[in-house]
Amino acid sequence: MIDSLLLQFMIIGTLGIGSQWLAWRFRLPAIVIMSIAGLLAGPVFGLMNPEHDFGGLYEPIISLAVAVILFEGSLNLDFKEVRGLGRPVFRIVTFGAFLGWIFGALAAHYVAGLSWAVAFVIGGLFIVTGPTVILPLLRQAKLKPRPAKILKWEGIIVDPVGALLAVFAFEIIKFLLGHDSNPTQLLSFLLASIFAVILGWACGKGVGWMFETGYVPEFLKSPVVFTVVIACFTIADEITHETGLLSVTAMGMTLANMHISSIDDMRHFKENISLLLISTIFIMLTASLTQETLLQIFHFRIIGFVLLMLFIVRPLSIFLSTWRTDLTKAEKLLIGWIAPRGIVALTVASYFASVFGDAGFDDASILISLTFALVFTTVVAHGFSISWLSKKLGLSNEGPPGVIIAGGSQFATRLAKTFEELKVPVLVSDSSWERLTRVRSAGVKTYHGEILSEQTEYYLDMTPYEYLIAATELDSYNALVCTTFVPEFGRNNLFQLTLSNREGDNLEDLVHTIGGRVLFKDGVSLEKLNEMVDHGYVFRKTNITEQYGFEKYLENVDESAVLVCIKKPSGNIQFFSEYGDSRAEPSDVVVALTPPSKEFEKIQEKLEEQRNGQKDKKDA
């Protein structure tokens, strides 16, 4: 056992972020890796037990982390996003949640062997999915927009609702069993929940007003939001336990729908904080489990309960609640299967285990084992199956990484057509119908609109695309596009054409943190590329083999050619950038903009002669 708390914090952070990196590197579910890492550090090797070692700080740390994570998730709940999906989302988070509560309580009583009191409390708790587990899965699976939005909204909204249902059921049970004969206690709980919503709305409105009127400087906006979130959660939670989750959700949704200009900066800051918190908190929770708890998981009643929740309760709740909605059978199947439980279920179950234990309910001793069994099983089952199932149902955008090209120039059109020939998903975006005409004529997918507009987020599904090339006539606009999309694509996947320091657009001293990576060799601007295309330059695709290596290719390629990119067998693309060192290996395909062939030049000469001859006749 490690005695130093500082060393424990270091190990928890390293394991959490290390798990996230391993999940990204090998395309595995991050939650599964974190759960295994926490179990190895805690009950398996006995290196730490955060719940015991942190003492009174353990629960406040977990609670505040959950509040920030839930607020960050609710910042994405813009009502514009669910246009056309309002009915199924509303049905799932109301009628579906109610059915999940009742069916879950029945399963807990008849299969897990819990008393009716404990069963109804835990049944309400187990309807939660939550942003801590559902959002990482959605990033991993690349679902199509409709099922992804429904799962996201359900996870974030039902998270506080499930915790409140559990508390509400507990208050009713205390009243019915005579532990609390005062009926005003139930009324107080309802009033506290209403107060939590009002408090969250007021905090969101207040912060939004202060930001819009300039009462908070830019450098203080994120710290102010962070502080208000903690205050909002703490005030509501001190009045009535678990209502703080409802309060921060209301605050996040309020801010999201005010459409504040600086909301994106706050959202990106909160995403980074949320990722760190999810990583560390999941390690802390799993490392705090005991070996006895793990052994108890294999009891046949617990196994039976988990299987029933997976294959009966969740699918039945979704199919009944979405009956006569416009969801397809495939969407119902996917949503009915995907329901991983996470941090909220573990933390609230731990709270009720102690409360019921003090009240004399002996069956409450298995609550933590029961909850962890459900959490771990759903995380593993759904984490490893969501990509496979979504592909089988045709609800996944999984495929080779695609490219978005901003700007519909002649060069962009030819490049996009080349990507299509390489089976690479490609889309050309431009605000000009005229420029998009040639792109559509080439049969390339287009998006008409301002790519920096807020509406783009709702009308353009960017899930299939991992690279973005800014190729418009304005260097400053290209830099702005790349800078804007850094959080979505990552700086290494954003490219723009060479900065051409023209009058009125001099970017020689541009800060290096602004814009994307500069494409192609020095001196090749958009004007130069368009000129090359007009003079007959063509995109050629060359296969690199063991016999014809990359060095040999470089020796043979024309000096005036522009090396564009390398397509790997995996589908990944490496672009030739100004300061890059891309090298092709056997089985790679090199794309280059090369001079026209000799035959093409002869044809051009004949055409030119014919034009000159016709001109001479007219003059004569």
Coordinates of C-alpha atoms in Angstrom, one line a residue, residues 26-584:
F26 CA -5.3 0.9 -30.2
R27 CA -8.9 2.1 -30.8
L28 CA -10.3 0.4 -27.7
P29 CA -13.1 1.6 -25.3
A30 CA -11.4 4.1 -22.9
I31 CA -13.7 3.2 -20.0
V32 CA -12.8 -0.5 -20.2
I33 CA -9.0 0.3 -20.0
M34 CA -9.6 2.7 -17.1
S35 CA -11.7 0.1 -15.2
I36 CA -9.0 -2.6 -15.6
A37 CA -6.2 -0.1 -14.6
G38 CA -8.1 0.8 -11.4
L39 CA -8.8 -2.8 -10.5
L40 CA -5.2 -3.7 -11.0
A41 CA -4.0 -0.7 -8.8
G42 CA -6.6 -1.3 -6.1
P43 CA -8.0 -4.7 -5.2
V44 CA -5.7 -6.9 -7.3
F45 CA -2.2 -5.6 -6.3
G46 CA -3.3 -3.5 -3.3
L47 CA -1.3 -0.4 -4.3
M48 CA -4.0 2.0 -3.1
N49 CA -7.5 2.4 -1.7
P50 CA -8.5 6.0 -2.4
E51 CA -11.7 5.8 -0.4
H52 CA -9.8 4.8 2.7
D53 CA -6.7 6.9 2.1
F54 CA -8.4 10.1 1.2
G55 CA -10.8 9.9 4.1
G56 CA -13.3 12.8 4.3
L57 CA -12.0 14.3 1.0
Y58 CA -13.0 11.3 -1.1
E59 CA -16.8 11.9 -1.4
P60 CA -16.5 15.7 -2.0
I61 CA -13.8 15.1 -4.7
I62 CA -16.1 12.6 -6.5
S63 CA -19.2 14.8 -6.2
L64 CA -17.6 17.9 -7.5
A65 CA -16.0 16.0 -10.4
V66 CA -19.4 14.6 -11.4
A67 CA -20.9 18.0 -11.2
V68 CA -18.3 19.5 -13.6
I69 CA -18.6 16.5 -16.0
L70 CA -22.4 16.8 -16.1
F71 CA -22.2 20.5 -16.6
E72 CA -19.8 20.1 -19.5
G73 CA -22.1 17.6 -21.1
S74 CA -25.1 19.8 -20.7
L75 CA -23.3 22.6 -22.4
N76 CA -23.8 20.6 -25.6
L77 CA -27.6 20.4 -25.2
D78 CA -28.7 23.0 -27.7
F79 CA -32.4 22.6 -28.6
K80 CA -31.5 23.3 -32.2
E81 CA -29.7 20.0 -32.3
V82 CA -32.8 17.9 -31.7
R83 CA -34.9 19.3 -34.5
G84 CA -37.0 16.4 -35.7
L85 CA -35.9 14.3 -32.8
G86 CA -37.9 16.0 -30.0
R87 CA -40.6 13.4 -29.7
P88 CA -38.4 10.3 -29.4
V89 CA -36.0 12.1 -27.0
F90 CA -38.8 13.3 -24.8
R91 CA -40.4 9.8 -24.8
I92 CA -37.2 8.1 -23.9
V93 CA -36.2 10.5 -21.0
T94 CA -39.8 10.4 -19.5
F95 CA -41.8 7.3 -20.3
G96 CA -38.7 5.2 -21.1
A97 CA -37.1 6.2 -17.8
F98 CA -40.2 5.4 -15.9
L99 CA -40.4 1.9 -17.5
G100 CA -36.8 1.4 -16.9
W101 CA -37.3 2.2 -13.2
I102 CA -40.3 -0.2 -12.8
F103 CA -38.7 -3.0 -14.8
G104 CA -35.4 -2.6 -13.0
A105 CA -37.0 -2.6 -9.6
L106 CA -38.9 -5.8 -10.5
A107 CA -35.7 -7.5 -11.7
A108 CA -33.8 -6.3 -8.5
H109 CA -36.5 -7.9 -6.3
Y110 CA -37.3 -11.1 -8.1
V111 CA -33.9 -11.9 -9.5
A112 CA -31.3 -10.2 -7.3
G113 CA -33.3 -11.0 -4.2
L114 CA -33.5 -7.4 -2.8
S115 CA -36.3 -6.3 -0.6
W116 CA -39.0 -4.1 -2.2
A117 CA -37.7 -1.0 -0.5
V118 CA -34.1 -1.4 -1.7
A119 CA -35.2 -2.6 -5.1
F120 CA -37.3 0.4 -5.9
V121 CA -34.5 2.8 -4.9
I122 CA -31.8 1.0 -6.9
G123 CA -34.2 0.6 -9.9
G124 CA -34.5 4.3 -10.1
L125 CA -30.7 4.7 -9.9
F126 CA -30.0 2.2 -12.7
I127 CA -31.8 4.1 -15.4
V128 CA -28.7 6.5 -15.6
T129 CA -26.2 6.2 -18.4
G130 CA -24.5 9.6 -18.2
P131 CA -21.9 11.6 -20.1
T132 CA -19.0 10.0 -18.3
V133 CA -19.5 6.7 -20.2
I134 CA -21.8 7.5 -23.2
L135 CA -19.8 10.4 -24.7
P136 CA -16.5 8.4 -25.0
L137 CA -18.4 5.6 -26.7
L138 CA -20.0 8.0 -29.2
R139 CA -16.6 9.5 -30.0
Q140 CA -15.2 5.9 -30.5
A141 CA -18.1 4.6 -32.6
K142 CA -18.6 7.5 -35.1
L143 CA -22.4 7.0 -35.1
K144 CA -24.7 8.7 -37.5
P145 CA -26.2 12.0 -36.1
R146 CA -29.7 10.7 -35.2
P147 CA -28.8 7.8 -32.9
A148 CA -25.8 9.7 -31.5
K149 CA -27.9 12.8 -30.6
I150 CA -30.6 10.6 -28.9
L151 CA -28.0 8.7 -26.8
K152 CA -26.2 11.9 -25.8
W153 CA -29.4 13.7 -24.8
E154 CA -30.7 10.7 -22.9
G155 CA -27.4 10.2 -21.1
I156 CA -27.1 13.8 -19.9
I157 CA -30.7 14.4 -19.0
V158 CA -31.4 11.1 -17.3
D159 CA -28.2 11.3 -15.2
P160 CA -29.6 13.7 -12.6
V161 CA -33.1 12.3 -13.1
G162 CA -32.0 8.8 -12.1
A163 CA -30.3 10.0 -9.0
L164 CA -33.3 12.1 -8.0
L165 CA -35.7 9.1 -8.6
A166 CA -33.6 7.0 -6.2
V167 CA -33.7 9.8 -3.6
F168 CA -37.4 10.3 -4.1
A169 CA -38.1 6.6 -3.8
F170 CA -36.1 6.5 -0.6
E171 CA -38.1 9.4 0.9
I172 CA -41.4 7.6 0.0
I173 CA -40.2 4.3 1.5
K174 CA -39.2 6.1 4.7
F175 CA -42.6 7.6 4.9
L176 CA -44.4 4.3 4.2
L177 CA -42.4 2.3 6.6
G178 CA -42.9 4.8 9.4
H179 CA -39.3 6.0 9.6
D180 CA -40.5 9.5 8.8
S181 CA -44.2 10.1 9.5
N182 CA -44.1 13.7 8.4
P183 CA -45.6 14.0 4.9
T184 CA -44.1 17.5 4.5
Q185 CA -40.7 15.8 3.9
L186 CA -41.9 14.6 0.5
L187 CA -43.1 18.1 -0.3
S188 CA -39.8 19.6 0.8
F189 CA -38.0 17.2 -1.5
L190 CA -40.1 18.3 -4.5
L191 CA -39.7 22.0 -3.6
A192 CA -35.9 21.5 -3.3
S193 CA -35.8 19.9 -6.8
I194 CA -37.7 22.8 -8.2
F195 CA -35.4 25.2 -6.4
A196 CA -32.4 23.4 -7.9
V197 CA -33.7 23.9 -11.4
I198 CA -34.4 27.6 -10.8
L199 CA -31.0 28.1 -9.2
G200 CA -29.3 26.5 -12.2
W201 CA -31.3 28.6 -14.6
A202 CA -30.6 31.8 -12.7
C203 CA -26.8 31.0 -12.5
G204 CA -26.8 30.3 -16.3
K205 CA -28.7 33.5 -17.1
G206 CA -26.5 35.5 -14.7
V207 CA -23.2 34.2 -16.1
G208 CA -24.5 34.7 -19.7
W209 CA -25.6 38.3 -19.0
M210 CA -22.2 39.1 -17.4
F211 CA -20.3 37.7 -20.4
E212 CA -22.4 39.4 -23.0
T213 CA -22.3 42.8 -21.3
G214 CA -18.6 42.7 -20.7
Y215 CA -18.6 42.5 -16.9
V216 CA -16.1 39.6 -17.0
P217 CA -12.8 39.9 -18.8
E218 CA -11.9 37.2 -21.3
F219 CA -9.1 35.7 -19.2
L220 CA -11.5 35.2 -16.2
K221 CA -14.5 33.7 -18.1
S222 CA -13.5 30.0 -17.7
P223 CA -12.5 30.4 -14.0
V224 CA -15.8 32.3 -13.3
V225 CA -17.8 29.5 -14.9
F226 CA -15.9 26.9 -13.1
T227 CA -16.5 28.6 -9.7
V228 CA -20.2 29.3 -10.4
V229 CA -20.7 25.6 -11.3
I230 CA -19.2 24.4 -8.0
A231 CA -21.3 27.0 -6.1
C232 CA -24.5 26.1 -7.9
F233 CA -23.9 22.4 -7.2
T234 CA -22.9 22.9 -3.6
I235 CA -25.8 25.2 -2.6
A236 CA -28.5 22.8 -4.1
D237 CA -26.8 19.7 -2.8
E238 CA -26.5 21.1 0.7
I239 CA -30.3 21.8 0.8
T240 CA -31.2 18.3 -0.5
H241 CA -28.8 15.5 -1.4
E242 CA -28.4 14.8 -5.2
T243 CA -30.3 17.9 -6.3
G244 CA -27.0 19.5 -7.2
L245 CA -26.8 17.3 -10.3
L246 CA -30.1 18.7 -11.5
S247 CA -28.9 22.3 -10.8
V248 CA -25.7 22.1 -12.8
T249 CA -27.6 20.4 -15.7
A250 CA -30.1 23.2 -15.8
M251 CA -27.2 25.8 -15.7
G252 CA -25.4 24.1 -18.6
M253 CA -28.5 23.8 -20.8
T254 CA -29.4 27.5 -20.1
L255 CA -25.9 28.7 -21.2
A256 CA -26.0 26.4 -24.3
N257 CA -29.2 27.9 -25.5
M258 CA -28.2 31.5 -25.0
H259 CA -25.7 31.2 -27.9
I260 CA -23.1 33.3 -26.2
S261 CA -20.2 34.2 -28.5
S262 CA -17.6 32.9 -26.1
I263 CA -19.4 29.6 -25.3
D264 CA -17.2 27.6 -27.6
D265 CA -14.1 28.7 -25.7
M266 CA -15.7 27.6 -22.4
R267 CA -16.9 24.4 -23.9
H268 CA -13.4 23.4 -25.1
F269 CA -11.9 24.3 -21.7
K270 CA -14.6 22.2 -19.9
E271 CA -14.0 19.3 -22.3
N272 CA -10.3 19.2 -21.3
I273 CA -11.2 19.4 -17.6
S274 CA -13.9 16.8 -18.0
L275 CA -11.6 14.4 -19.8
L276 CA -9.1 14.7 -17.0
L277 CA -11.8 14.3 -14.3
I278 CA -13.4 11.2 -16.0
S279 CA -10.0 9.6 -16.2
T280 CA -9.0 10.2 -12.6
I281 CA -12.4 9.6 -11.0
F282 CA -12.9 6.2 -12.7
I283 CA -9.5 5.1 -11.5
M284 CA -10.4 6.2 -8.0
L285 CA -13.7 4.4 -7.9
T286 CA -12.5 1.1 -9.2
A287 CA -9.3 1.2 -7.1
S288 CA -11.5 1.7 -4.0
L289 CA -13.3 -1.6 -4.4
T290 CA -12.4 -4.6 -2.2
Q291 CA -11.6 -8.1 -3.1
E292 CA -14.7 -9.2 -1.3
T293 CA -16.8 -7.0 -3.5
L294 CA -15.3 -8.4 -6.6
L295 CA -15.8 -12.0 -5.5
Q296 CA -19.5 -11.2 -4.6
I297 CA -20.0 -10.2 -8.2
F298 CA -20.0 -13.8 -9.3
H299 CA -23.0 -14.7 -7.3
F300 CA -25.7 -16.3 -9.6
R301 CA -28.3 -13.8 -8.5
I302 CA -26.1 -10.8 -9.4
I303 CA -25.2 -12.4 -12.8
G304 CA -28.9 -13.1 -13.5
F305 CA -29.8 -9.5 -12.7
V306 CA -27.2 -8.0 -14.9
L307 CA -28.2 -10.3 -17.9
L308 CA -31.8 -9.3 -17.4
M309 CA -31.0 -5.6 -17.3
L310 CA -29.0 -6.0 -20.5
F311 CA -31.2 -8.1 -22.7
I312 CA -34.8 -7.5 -21.3
V313 CA -35.2 -4.4 -19.3
R314 CA -33.3 -1.8 -21.4
P315 CA -34.5 -3.0 -24.9
L316 CA -38.1 -3.4 -23.7
S317 CA -38.2 0.1 -22.2
I318 CA -36.9 1.7 -25.4
F319 CA -39.2 -0.2 -27.7
L320 CA -42.3 0.6 -25.7
S321 CA -41.4 4.2 -25.1
T322 CA -40.5 4.8 -28.8
W323 CA -43.6 3.1 -30.2
R324 CA -45.2 5.1 -33.0
T325 CA -42.2 7.4 -33.3
D326 CA -40.2 7.9 -36.5
L327 CA -37.2 5.9 -35.3
T328 CA -36.3 3.1 -37.5
K329 CA -36.1 -0.5 -36.3
A330 CA -32.3 -0.3 -36.6
E331 CA -32.1 2.8 -34.5
K332 CA -34.4 1.3 -31.8
L333 CA -32.2 -1.8 -31.7
L334 CA -29.0 0.2 -31.2
I335 CA -30.4 2.6 -28.7
G336 CA -32.1 -0.3 -26.9
W337 CA -28.8 -2.1 -26.5
I338 CA -26.4 0.8 -25.7
A339 CA -26.9 1.9 -22.0
P340 CA -23.6 1.8 -20.1
R341 CA -23.7 2.9 -16.5
G342 CA -20.9 5.0 -15.0
I343 CA -19.7 7.2 -12.2
V344 CA -23.1 8.5 -10.9
A345 CA -24.4 4.9 -10.5
L346 CA -21.4 3.9 -8.5
T347 CA -21.3 7.0 -6.3
V348 CA -25.0 7.1 -5.4
A349 CA -25.2 3.4 -4.9
S350 CA -22.3 3.7 -2.4
Y351 CA -24.3 6.4 -0.6
F352 CA -27.5 4.3 -0.4
A353 CA -25.6 1.2 0.7
S354 CA -24.5 3.0 3.9
V355 CA -27.9 4.6 4.4
F356 CA -29.8 1.3 4.0
G357 CA -27.3 -0.5 6.1
D358 CA -27.7 2.0 9.0
A359 CA -31.5 1.5 8.6
G360 CA -31.2 -2.3 9.2
F361 CA -31.6 -3.6 5.6
D362 CA -29.2 -6.5 5.5
D363 CA -29.6 -7.0 1.7
A364 CA -28.0 -3.5 1.1
S365 CA -24.6 -5.2 1.7
I366 CA -24.6 -6.4 -2.0
L367 CA -25.5 -3.0 -3.5
I368 CA -21.9 -2.0 -4.3
S369 CA -21.2 -5.4 -5.8
L370 CA -24.5 -5.3 -7.8
T371 CA -23.8 -1.8 -9.1
F372 CA -20.2 -2.5 -10.1
A373 CA -21.2 -5.7 -11.8
L374 CA -23.7 -3.8 -13.9
V375 CA -21.3 -0.9 -14.6
F376 CA -18.4 -3.1 -15.6
T377 CA -20.5 -5.5 -17.7
T378 CA -22.3 -2.7 -19.6
V379 CA -19.1 -0.8 -20.1
V380 CA -17.3 -3.8 -21.6
A381 CA -20.2 -5.2 -23.5
H382 CA -21.3 -1.9 -25.0
G383 CA -17.8 -0.5 -25.4
F384 CA -16.7 -3.5 -27.6
S385 CA -20.0 -3.9 -29.4
I386 CA -21.1 -0.4 -30.3
S387 CA -18.8 -0.1 -33.4
W388 CA -19.6 -3.6 -34.7
L389 CA -23.4 -3.3 -34.1
S390 CA -23.6 0.2 -35.6
K391 CA -21.9 -1.1 -38.7
K392 CA -24.2 -4.1 -39.0
L393 CA -27.2 -1.9 -38.6
G394 CA -26.0 0.7 -41.1
L395 CA -25.8 3.4 -38.4
S396 CA -22.1 4.0 -38.4
N397 CA -19.9 6.5 -40.4
E398 CA -17.0 4.2 -39.8
G399 CA -14.7 4.0 -42.8
P400 CA -11.4 5.5 -44.1
P401 CA -10.8 9.0 -42.7
G402 CA -12.2 11.6 -44.9
V403 CA -11.2 15.1 -46.0
I404 CA -13.1 18.4 -46.0
I405 CA -11.9 21.1 -48.4
A406 CA -13.0 24.6 -47.7
G407 CA -13.1 26.5 -51.0
G408 CA -14.4 25.4 -54.4
S409 CA -11.5 26.4 -56.7
Q410 CA -10.5 24.5 -59.8
F411 CA -7.6 22.9 -57.9
A412 CA -9.9 21.9 -55.0
T413 CA -12.3 20.3 -57.5
R414 CA -9.6 18.2 -59.1
L415 CA -8.1 17.2 -55.7
A416 CA -11.5 16.2 -54.4
K417 CA -12.1 14.1 -57.5
T418 CA -8.8 12.4 -56.9
F419 CA -9.7 11.6 -53.3
E420 CA -12.9 10.0 -54.6
E421 CA -11.0 7.8 -57.0
L422 CA -8.9 6.7 -54.0
K423 CA -12.1 5.8 -52.1
V424 CA -11.5 8.6 -49.5
P425 CA -14.6 10.3 -48.3
V426 CA -14.4 14.0 -49.4
L427 CA -16.6 17.1 -49.2
V428 CA -16.1 20.5 -50.6
S429 CA -17.6 23.4 -48.7
D430 CA -18.1 26.9 -50.1
S431 CA -20.6 29.8 -49.6
S432 CA -20.7 30.5 -53.3
W433 CA -23.2 28.6 -55.5
E434 CA -21.1 29.6 -58.6
R435 CA -17.9 28.0 -57.3
L436 CA -19.7 24.9 -56.2
T437 CA -21.2 24.4 -59.7
R438 CA -18.0 22.9 -61.1
V439 CA -17.6 20.7 -58.0
R440 CA -21.1 19.3 -58.3
S441 CA -20.5 18.8 -62.1
A442 CA -17.5 16.6 -61.1
G443 CA -19.8 14.5 -59.0
V444 CA -18.2 15.5 -55.7
K445 CA -20.2 15.9 -52.5
T446 CA -20.7 19.5 -51.5
Y447 CA -21.9 21.7 -48.7
H448 CA -23.3 25.2 -49.5
G449 CA -22.8 27.5 -46.6
E450 CA -20.4 29.4 -44.4
I451 CA -18.2 26.7 -42.7
L452 CA -17.6 29.0 -39.8
S453 CA -21.3 29.6 -39.2
E454 CA -23.0 28.2 -36.1
Q455 CA -25.6 26.5 -38.4
T456 CA -22.8 24.3 -39.9
E457 CA -22.7 22.4 -36.6
Y458 CA -26.4 21.3 -37.0
Y459 CA -26.6 20.7 -40.8
L460 CA -23.2 19.2 -41.6
D461 CA -22.2 15.9 -40.2
M462 CA -18.4 16.0 -39.8
T463 CA -18.1 12.6 -38.2
P464 CA -16.7 10.8 -41.3
Y465 CA -13.9 13.4 -41.8
E466 CA -10.6 13.6 -40.0
Y467 CA -8.7 16.1 -42.1
L468 CA -9.5 19.7 -43.2
I469 CA -7.8 21.7 -46.0
A470 CA -8.5 25.5 -46.0
A471 CA -8.0 26.4 -49.7
T472 CA -9.8 29.7 -50.2
E473 CA -8.5 32.9 -51.8
L474 CA -7.8 34.6 -48.5
D475 CA -4.9 33.5 -46.4
S476 CA -6.3 35.1 -43.2
Y477 CA -9.6 33.3 -43.7
N478 CA -7.8 30.0 -44.2
A479 CA -5.9 30.6 -40.9
L480 CA -9.2 31.4 -39.2
V481 CA -10.8 28.2 -40.4
C482 CA -8.0 26.1 -39.2
T483 CA -7.8 27.8 -35.8
T484 CA -11.5 27.4 -35.3
F485 CA -11.5 23.7 -36.0
V486 CA -8.5 22.7 -33.9
P487 CA -10.6 21.2 -31.1
E488 CA -12.5 19.0 -33.6
F489 CA -9.7 17.8 -35.9
G490 CA -6.5 18.4 -34.0
R491 CA -3.8 20.7 -35.2
N492 CA -1.9 17.9 -37.0
N493 CA -4.9 17.2 -39.2
L494 CA -5.5 20.9 -40.3
F495 CA -3.9 22.2 -43.4
Q496 CA -3.9 25.4 -45.4
L497 CA -2.1 26.6 -48.5
T498 CA 1.0 28.6 -48.5
L499 CA 0.7 32.1 -47.1
S500 CA 1.2 34.5 -50.0
N501 CA 2.0 37.8 -48.4
R502 CA 0.0 40.1 -50.6
E503 CA -0.9 43.7 -50.0
G504 CA -3.7 43.9 -47.5
D505 CA -3.2 40.4 -46.3
N506 CA 0.3 40.4 -45.0
L507 CA 0.7 37.5 -42.6
E508 CA 4.5 37.2 -42.5
D509 CA 4.5 37.7 -38.7
L510 CA 1.5 35.5 -38.1
V511 CA 1.7 33.8 -34.7
H512 CA 2.6 30.2 -35.2
T513 CA -0.3 29.0 -32.9
I514 CA -2.8 30.4 -35.4
G515 CA -3.8 28.5 -38.5
G516 CA -3.0 25.0 -39.8
R517 CA 0.1 23.3 -41.2
V518 CA 1.2 24.8 -44.5
L519 CA 0.7 22.4 -47.4
F520 CA 3.2 21.6 -50.2
K521 CA 6.6 23.0 -50.9
D522 CA 7.6 26.6 -50.4
G523 CA 6.1 29.0 -53.0
V524 CA 3.2 26.9 -54.1
S525 CA 0.1 29.1 -53.5
L526 CA -3.5 28.6 -54.5
E527 CA -3.0 30.9 -57.5
K528 CA 0.0 28.8 -58.6
L529 CA -2.0 25.5 -58.2
N530 CA -5.0 26.8 -60.2
E531 CA -2.7 28.0 -62.9
M532 CA -1.0 24.6 -63.1
V533 CA -4.4 22.8 -63.4
D534 CA -5.4 25.2 -66.1
H535 CA -2.2 24.4 -68.0
G536 CA -3.0 20.7 -68.0
Y537 CA -1.3 19.5 -64.9
V538 CA -3.0 16.3 -63.6
F539 CA -3.1 14.3 -60.4
R540 CA -1.3 11.1 -60.7
K541 CA -1.4 8.2 -58.3
T542 CA 1.7 6.0 -58.1
N543 CA 2.0 2.7 -56.2
I544 CA 5.2 2.3 -54.2
T545 CA 6.6 -1.2 -54.1
E546 CA 9.7 -3.1 -53.0
Q547 CA 11.0 -2.9 -56.5
Y548 CA 10.0 0.8 -57.1
G549 CA 10.7 2.5 -53.8
F550 CA 10.1 6.1 -52.8
E551 CA 13.7 7.2 -53.5
K552 CA 13.4 5.9 -57.1
Y553 CA 10.0 7.7 -57.4
L554 CA 11.6 11.0 -56.3
E555 CA 14.4 10.5 -58.9
N556 CA 11.9 10.1 -61.7
V557 CA 9.2 12.6 -60.8
D558 CA 9.3 15.9 -62.7
E559 CA 10.9 18.8 -60.9
S560 CA 7.9 21.0 -61.4
A561 CA 5.5 18.4 -59.9
V562 CA 3.9 19.1 -56.5
L563 CA 3.8 16.2 -54.1
V564 CA 0.3 16.2 -52.5
C565 CA -0.1 13.2 -50.1
I566 CA 0.5 9.6 -49.3
K567 CA -2.4 7.2 -48.8
K568 CA -1.6 4.4 -46.4
P569 CA -3.1 0.9 -46.7
S570 CA -5.0 1.6 -43.4
G571 CA -6.7 4.5 -45.2
N572 CA -4.8 7.2 -43.3
I573 CA -3.4 10.1 -45.3
Q574 CA -0.1 11.9 -44.9
F575 CA 0.0 15.2 -46.6
F576 CA 3.3 16.8 -47.8
S577 CA 3.6 20.0 -45.8
E578 CA 6.2 22.7 -46.0
Y579 CA 8.1 21.5 -42.9
G580 CA 7.1 17.9 -42.9
D581 CA 9.2 14.8 -43.6
S582 CA 6.7 12.4 -45.1
R583 CA 8.1 9.2 -46.7
A584 CA 6.2 6.5 -48.5

